[in-house]
Amino acid sequence: MILYTTKTWKFCPDAKERLQSHGMEFEEKDLTNDSTALQEYLKYEVRHVPYLVHGELRIAGFDKEVWAKELLYGVSWRCYSNPSPSKLKETKVYLIL
């Protein structure tokens, strides 16, 4: 499990704390000063942090409800588009129960 973060975005510490509080092992890759991590992250074609990658699962941004459903209760969701922030309202997120 890889968590891409930055030092400046306020939700990155929340995402790390959520994973740690539930005993989940992850590798944090801070994009602030790590050019290799930044190049890896850019391949996903997203522009949101925190960004969690676990196998085929991708979670962009931090929303306590989504993270709880996915990580704690095993509900799977997929985001089928990688919108720019200006098009975020058009993004469809599907919950598969």
Short mmCIF file of C-alpha atoms in Angstrom, two decimals:
data_model
loop_
_atom_site.label_atom_id
_atom_site.label_comp_id
_atom_site.label_asym_id
_atom_site.label_seq_id
_atom_site.Cartn_x
_atom_site.Cartn_y
_atom_site.Cartn_z
CA MET A 1 0.00 0.00 0.00
CA ILE A 2 1.45 3.36 -1.04
CA LEU A 3 0.23 6.72 0.21
CA TYR A 4 1.33 9.75 -1.81
CA THR A 5 1.33 12.91 0.30
CA THR A 6 2.68 16.45 0.50
CA LYS A 7 3.80 18.43 3.51
CA THR A 8 1.48 21.32 2.70
CA TRP A 9 -1.95 19.75 2.14
CA LYS A 10 -4.05 19.62 5.31
CA PHE A 11 -5.69 16.23 4.66
CA CYS A 12 -2.47 14.24 4.25
CA PRO A 13 -1.87 13.90 8.03
CA ASP A 14 -5.51 12.81 8.45
CA ALA A 15 -5.06 10.05 5.88
CA LYS A 16 -1.84 8.84 7.52
CA GLU A 17 -3.47 8.88 10.95
CA ARG A 18 -6.45 6.88 9.65
CA LEU A 19 -4.20 4.15 8.27
CA GLN A 20 -1.99 4.07 11.37
CA SER A 21 -4.93 4.02 13.80
CA HIS A 22 -6.21 0.85 12.16
CA GLY A 23 -2.81 -0.84 12.09
CA MET A 24 -2.49 -0.76 8.32
CA GLU A 25 1.00 -0.95 6.91
CA PHE A 26 1.80 1.51 4.15
CA GLU A 27 4.69 3.26 2.49
CA GLU A 28 4.45 7.03 2.49
CA LYS A 29 5.87 8.86 -0.50
CA ASP A 30 6.07 12.60 0.12
CA LEU A 31 5.91 14.44 -3.19
CA THR A 32 7.27 17.66 -1.70
CA ASN A 33 10.98 16.95 -2.28
CA ASP A 34 11.11 13.46 -3.82
CA SER A 35 11.36 13.70 -7.62
CA THR A 36 11.25 9.91 -8.06
CA ALA A 37 8.01 9.65 -6.09
CA LEU A 38 6.60 12.59 -8.06
CA GLN A 39 7.34 10.85 -11.37
CA GLU A 40 5.62 7.66 -10.12
CA TYR A 41 2.60 9.68 -8.97
CA LEU A 42 2.28 11.55 -12.28
CA LYS A 43 1.91 8.22 -14.12
CA TYR A 44 -1.47 7.79 -12.39
CA GLU A 45 -2.70 10.99 -14.09
CA VAL A 46 -4.31 12.38 -10.95
CA ARG A 47 -3.75 15.69 -9.22
CA HIS A 48 -5.13 14.95 -5.76
CA VAL A 49 -3.37 14.13 -2.51
CA PRO A 50 -3.46 12.17 -0.42
CA TYR A 51 -3.52 9.45 -3.07
CA LEU A 52 -3.71 5.84 -1.91
CA VAL A 53 -2.66 2.95 -4.15
CA HIS A 54 -3.26 -0.62 -3.05
CA GLY A 55 -3.23 -3.21 -5.82
CA GLU A 56 -5.90 -2.00 -8.24
CA LEU A 57 -7.58 0.19 -5.62
CA ARG A 58 -7.06 3.94 -6.01
CA ILE A 59 -8.43 6.57 -3.63
CA ALA A 60 -7.80 10.22 -4.49
CA GLY A 61 -8.25 12.75 -1.72
CA PHE A 62 -9.37 12.08 1.83
CA ASP A 63 -12.99 11.57 2.77
CA LYS A 64 -13.59 9.82 6.10
CA GLU A 65 -16.72 8.03 4.84
CA VAL A 66 -15.11 6.67 1.68
CA TRP A 67 -12.00 5.58 3.53
CA ALA A 68 -14.06 3.90 6.25
CA LYS A 69 -16.16 2.00 3.72
CA GLU A 70 -13.21 0.92 1.63
CA LEU A 71 -10.56 0.25 4.25
CA LEU A 72 -12.57 -0.76 7.30
CA TYR A 73 -15.63 -2.49 5.89
CA GLY A 74 -14.28 -3.90 2.64
CA VAL A 75 -16.66 -1.99 0.36
CA SER A 76 -15.00 -1.54 -2.98
CA TRP A 77 -15.29 1.55 -5.17
CA ARG A 78 -13.61 2.72 -8.33
CA CYS A 79 -13.29 6.16 -9.81
CA TYR A 80 -13.58 5.81 -13.59
CA SER A 81 -12.20 9.21 -14.47
CA ASN A 82 -9.31 11.36 -13.35
CA PRO A 83 -10.78 14.85 -13.42
CA SER A 84 -9.05 18.13 -13.08
CA PRO A 85 -10.21 20.01 -9.97
CA SER A 86 -12.48 22.18 -12.13
CA LYS A 87 -14.35 19.09 -13.35
CA LEU A 88 -14.49 17.28 -10.03
CA LYS A 89 -18.27 17.70 -9.74
CA GLU A 90 -18.67 15.62 -12.91
CA THR A 91 -16.78 12.63 -11.49
CA LYS A 92 -18.83 9.51 -10.95
CA VAL A 93 -17.88 7.27 -8.07
CA TYR A 94 -19.48 3.84 -7.97
CA LEU A 95 -19.95 1.91 -4.75
CA ILE A 96 -20.13 -1.84 -5.28
CA LEU A 97 -21.87 -3.35 -2.27
#
